[in-house]
CSV table of C-alpha atoms in Angstrom, one decimal:
chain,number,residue,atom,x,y,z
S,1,UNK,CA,-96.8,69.6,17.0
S,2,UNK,CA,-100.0,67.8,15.8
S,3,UNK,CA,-99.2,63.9,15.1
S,4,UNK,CA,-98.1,63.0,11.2
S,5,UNK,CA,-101.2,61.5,10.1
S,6,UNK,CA,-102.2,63.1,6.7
S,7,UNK,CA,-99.2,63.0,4.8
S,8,UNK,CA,-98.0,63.1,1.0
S,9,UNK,CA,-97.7,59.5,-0.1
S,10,UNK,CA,-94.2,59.6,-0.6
S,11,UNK,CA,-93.3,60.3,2.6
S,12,UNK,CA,-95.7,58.4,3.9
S,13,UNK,CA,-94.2,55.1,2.5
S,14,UNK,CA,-91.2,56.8,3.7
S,15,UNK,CA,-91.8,56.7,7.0
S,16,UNK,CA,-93.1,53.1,6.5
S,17,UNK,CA,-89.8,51.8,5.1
S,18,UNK,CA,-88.2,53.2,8.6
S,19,UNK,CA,-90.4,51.8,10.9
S,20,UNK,CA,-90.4,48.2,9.0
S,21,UNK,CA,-87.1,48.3,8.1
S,22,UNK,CA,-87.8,47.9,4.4
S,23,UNK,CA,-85.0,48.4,2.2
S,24,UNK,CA,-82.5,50.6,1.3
S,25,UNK,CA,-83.3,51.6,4.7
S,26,UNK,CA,-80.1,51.4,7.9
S,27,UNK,CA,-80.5,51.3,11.6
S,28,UNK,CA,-78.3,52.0,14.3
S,29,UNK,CA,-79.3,51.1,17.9
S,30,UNK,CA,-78.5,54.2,20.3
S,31,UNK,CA,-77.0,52.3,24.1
S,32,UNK,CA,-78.6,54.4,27.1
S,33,UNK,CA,-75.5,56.1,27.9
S,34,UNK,CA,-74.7,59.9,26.5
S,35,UNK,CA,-71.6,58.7,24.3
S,36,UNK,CA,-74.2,57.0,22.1
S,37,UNK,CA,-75.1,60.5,20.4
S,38,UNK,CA,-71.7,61.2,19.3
S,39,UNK,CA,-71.9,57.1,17.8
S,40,UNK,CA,-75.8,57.7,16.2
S,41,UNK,CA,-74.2,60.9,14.5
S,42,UNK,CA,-71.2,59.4,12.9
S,43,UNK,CA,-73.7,56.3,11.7
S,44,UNK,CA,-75.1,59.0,10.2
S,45,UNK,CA,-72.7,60.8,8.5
S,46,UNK,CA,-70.8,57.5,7.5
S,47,UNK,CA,-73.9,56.6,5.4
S,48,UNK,CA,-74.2,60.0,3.7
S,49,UNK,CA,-70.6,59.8,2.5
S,50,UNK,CA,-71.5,56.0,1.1
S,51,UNK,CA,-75.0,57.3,-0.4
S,52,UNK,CA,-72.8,59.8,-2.3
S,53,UNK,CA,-74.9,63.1,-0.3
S,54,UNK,CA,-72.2,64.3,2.2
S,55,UNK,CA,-73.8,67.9,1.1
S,56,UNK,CA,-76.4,67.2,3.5
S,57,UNK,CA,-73.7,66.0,6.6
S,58,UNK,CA,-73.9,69.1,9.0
S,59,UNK,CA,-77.2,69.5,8.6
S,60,UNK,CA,-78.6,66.0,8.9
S,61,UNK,CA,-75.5,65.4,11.7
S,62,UNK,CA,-77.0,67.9,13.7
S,63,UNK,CA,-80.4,67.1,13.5
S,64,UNK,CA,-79.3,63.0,14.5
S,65,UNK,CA,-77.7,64.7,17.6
S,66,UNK,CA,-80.9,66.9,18.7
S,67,UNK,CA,-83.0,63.9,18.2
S,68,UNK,CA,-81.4,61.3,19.7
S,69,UNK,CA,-80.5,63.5,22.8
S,70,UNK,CA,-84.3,64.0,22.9
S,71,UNK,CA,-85.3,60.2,23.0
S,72,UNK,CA,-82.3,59.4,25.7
S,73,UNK,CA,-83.9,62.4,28.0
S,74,UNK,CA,-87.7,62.1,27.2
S,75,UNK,CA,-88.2,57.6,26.5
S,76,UNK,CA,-89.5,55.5,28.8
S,77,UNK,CA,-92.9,54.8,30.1
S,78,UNK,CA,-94.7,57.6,32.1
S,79,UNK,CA,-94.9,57.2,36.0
S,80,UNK,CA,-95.7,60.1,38.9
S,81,UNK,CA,-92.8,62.5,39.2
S,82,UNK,CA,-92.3,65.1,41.6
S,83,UNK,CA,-94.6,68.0,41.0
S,84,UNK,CA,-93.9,70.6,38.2
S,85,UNK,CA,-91.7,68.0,36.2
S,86,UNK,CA,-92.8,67.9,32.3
S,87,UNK,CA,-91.5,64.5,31.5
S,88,UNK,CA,-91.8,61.4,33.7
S,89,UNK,CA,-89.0,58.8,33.7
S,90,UNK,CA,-87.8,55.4,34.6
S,91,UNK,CA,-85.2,55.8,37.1
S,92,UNK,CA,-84.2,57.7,39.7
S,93,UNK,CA,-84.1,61.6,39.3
S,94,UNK,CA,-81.3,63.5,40.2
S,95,UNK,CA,-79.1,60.9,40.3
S,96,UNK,CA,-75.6,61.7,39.3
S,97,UNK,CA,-74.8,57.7,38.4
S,98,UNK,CA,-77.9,58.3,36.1
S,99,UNK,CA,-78.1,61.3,34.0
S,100,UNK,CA,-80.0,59.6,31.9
S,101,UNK,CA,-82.9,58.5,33.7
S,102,UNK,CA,-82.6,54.8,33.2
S,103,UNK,CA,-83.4,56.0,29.5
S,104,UNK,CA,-84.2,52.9,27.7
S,105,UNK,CA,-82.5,50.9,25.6
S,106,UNK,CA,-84.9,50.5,22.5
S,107,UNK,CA,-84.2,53.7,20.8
S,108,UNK,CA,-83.2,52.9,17.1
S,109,UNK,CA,-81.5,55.6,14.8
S,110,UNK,CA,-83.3,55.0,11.2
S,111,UNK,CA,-82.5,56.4,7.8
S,112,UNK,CA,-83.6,56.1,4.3
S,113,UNK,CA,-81.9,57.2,1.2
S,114,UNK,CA,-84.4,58.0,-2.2
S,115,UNK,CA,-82.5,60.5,-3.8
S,116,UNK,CA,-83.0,63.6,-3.4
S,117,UNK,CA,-84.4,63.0,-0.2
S,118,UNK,CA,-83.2,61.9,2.9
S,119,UNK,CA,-85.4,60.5,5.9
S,120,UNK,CA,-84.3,59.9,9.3
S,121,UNK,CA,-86.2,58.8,12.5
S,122,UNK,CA,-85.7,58.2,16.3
S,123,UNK,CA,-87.7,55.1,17.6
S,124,UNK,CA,-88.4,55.1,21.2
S,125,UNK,CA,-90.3,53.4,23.4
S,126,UNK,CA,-92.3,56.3,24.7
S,127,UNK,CA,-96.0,57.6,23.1
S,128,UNK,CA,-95.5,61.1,24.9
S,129,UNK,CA,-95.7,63.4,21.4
S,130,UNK,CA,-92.4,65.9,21.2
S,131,UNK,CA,-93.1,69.1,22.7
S,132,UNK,CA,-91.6,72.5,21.2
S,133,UNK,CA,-91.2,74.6,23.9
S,134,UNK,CA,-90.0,78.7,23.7
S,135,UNK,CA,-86.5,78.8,23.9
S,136,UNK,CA,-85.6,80.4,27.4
S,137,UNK,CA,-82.3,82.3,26.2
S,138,UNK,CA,-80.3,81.9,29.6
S,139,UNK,CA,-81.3,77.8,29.4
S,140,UNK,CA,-78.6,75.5,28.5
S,141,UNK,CA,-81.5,72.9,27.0
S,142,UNK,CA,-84.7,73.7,25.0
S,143,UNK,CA,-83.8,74.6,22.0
S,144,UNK,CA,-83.5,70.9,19.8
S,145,UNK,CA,-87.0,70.7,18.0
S,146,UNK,CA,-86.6,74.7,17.1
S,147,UNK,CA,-82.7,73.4,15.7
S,148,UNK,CA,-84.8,70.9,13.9
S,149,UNK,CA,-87.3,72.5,12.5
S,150,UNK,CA,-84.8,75.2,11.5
S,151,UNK,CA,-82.3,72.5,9.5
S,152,UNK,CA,-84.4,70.1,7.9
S,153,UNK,CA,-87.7,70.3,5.4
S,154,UNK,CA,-90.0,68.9,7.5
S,155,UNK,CA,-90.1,66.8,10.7
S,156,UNK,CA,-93.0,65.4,12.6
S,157,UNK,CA,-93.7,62.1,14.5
S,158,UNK,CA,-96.1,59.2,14.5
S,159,UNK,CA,-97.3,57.3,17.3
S,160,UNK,CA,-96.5,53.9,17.1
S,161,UNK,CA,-97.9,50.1,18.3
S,162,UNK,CA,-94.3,50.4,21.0
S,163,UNK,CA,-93.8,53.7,20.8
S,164,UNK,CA,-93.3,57.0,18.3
S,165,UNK,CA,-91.1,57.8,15.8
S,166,UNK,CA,-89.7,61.3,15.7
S,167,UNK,CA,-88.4,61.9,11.8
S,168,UNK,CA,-87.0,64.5,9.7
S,169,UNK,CA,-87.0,65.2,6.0
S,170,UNK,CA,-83.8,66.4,3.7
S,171,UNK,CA,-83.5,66.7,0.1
S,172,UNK,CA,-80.1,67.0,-1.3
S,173,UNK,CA,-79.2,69.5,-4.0
């Protein structure tokens, strides 16, 4: 997935209002710990019902999840792992009093609200672009940027001056 670079204006002050926190737009800071995607997803789906758009809560609810279960697996800065590994972490791998890497702790949960549309992004601290990958069928893991793609209008991600943002796009009915 090519970085968002070229985009409709629109969206592109969109995705400004996220990354600045310009209003109307809401943040939520995601803790390194795996309960924290359940948390980022009710955010979520407590601001749709306030915005009026609760149309758009298993859709965007999902996406939340896919994404913020992506920047607590992939975040961090890059160091040597062991051989064949796609994604270098902080931490220590394998270990079971870390699942998470030592994922950290500057992944913000964004959303913006311009009716009909509906913009949500995942800072995190790492430049490493999202990678789709083919879905391996028997693979618990894999599948989130296809689920993505799949439920939203259009997602992409920007690098940014600590980090990337990974967004996607809704429009309510």
């Amino acid at each position: 997935m090519p970085e968002s670079n070229d985009l409709p204006p629109l969206l592109d002050r969109g995705l400004t209002a996220l990354t600045e926190l310009e209003c109307p737009t809401v943040s939520f800071t995601v803790r390194p710990d795996p309960e924290s995607v359940t948390d980022a997803r009710h955010f979520a789906l407590s601001r749709l019902t306030e915005w009026g758009v609760p149309v758009l809560a298993d859709d965007v609810g999902l996406v939340v999840s896919e994404l913020v279960t992506n920047a607590l697996r992939h975040s961090g800065r890059a160091i040597i792992g062991r051989p064949g590994d796609d994604v270098h972490r902080e931490g220590v791998y394998d270990d079971p009093a870390d699942p998470l890497g030592s994922a950290p702790s500057a992944i913000k949960l964004r959303i913006v609200h311009n009716a009909p549309w509906l913009l949500c992004g995942i800072m995190d601290s790492s430049r490493a672009a999202p990678r789709r990958k083919e879905p391996d069928y028997i693979a618990e893991t894999g599948r989130g940027l296809h689920l993505v793609e799949s439920f939203s209008v259009r997602w992409g991600w920007r690098t940014l001056p600590q980090g990337k943002i990974v967004w996607a796009l809704f429009r309510s009915p």
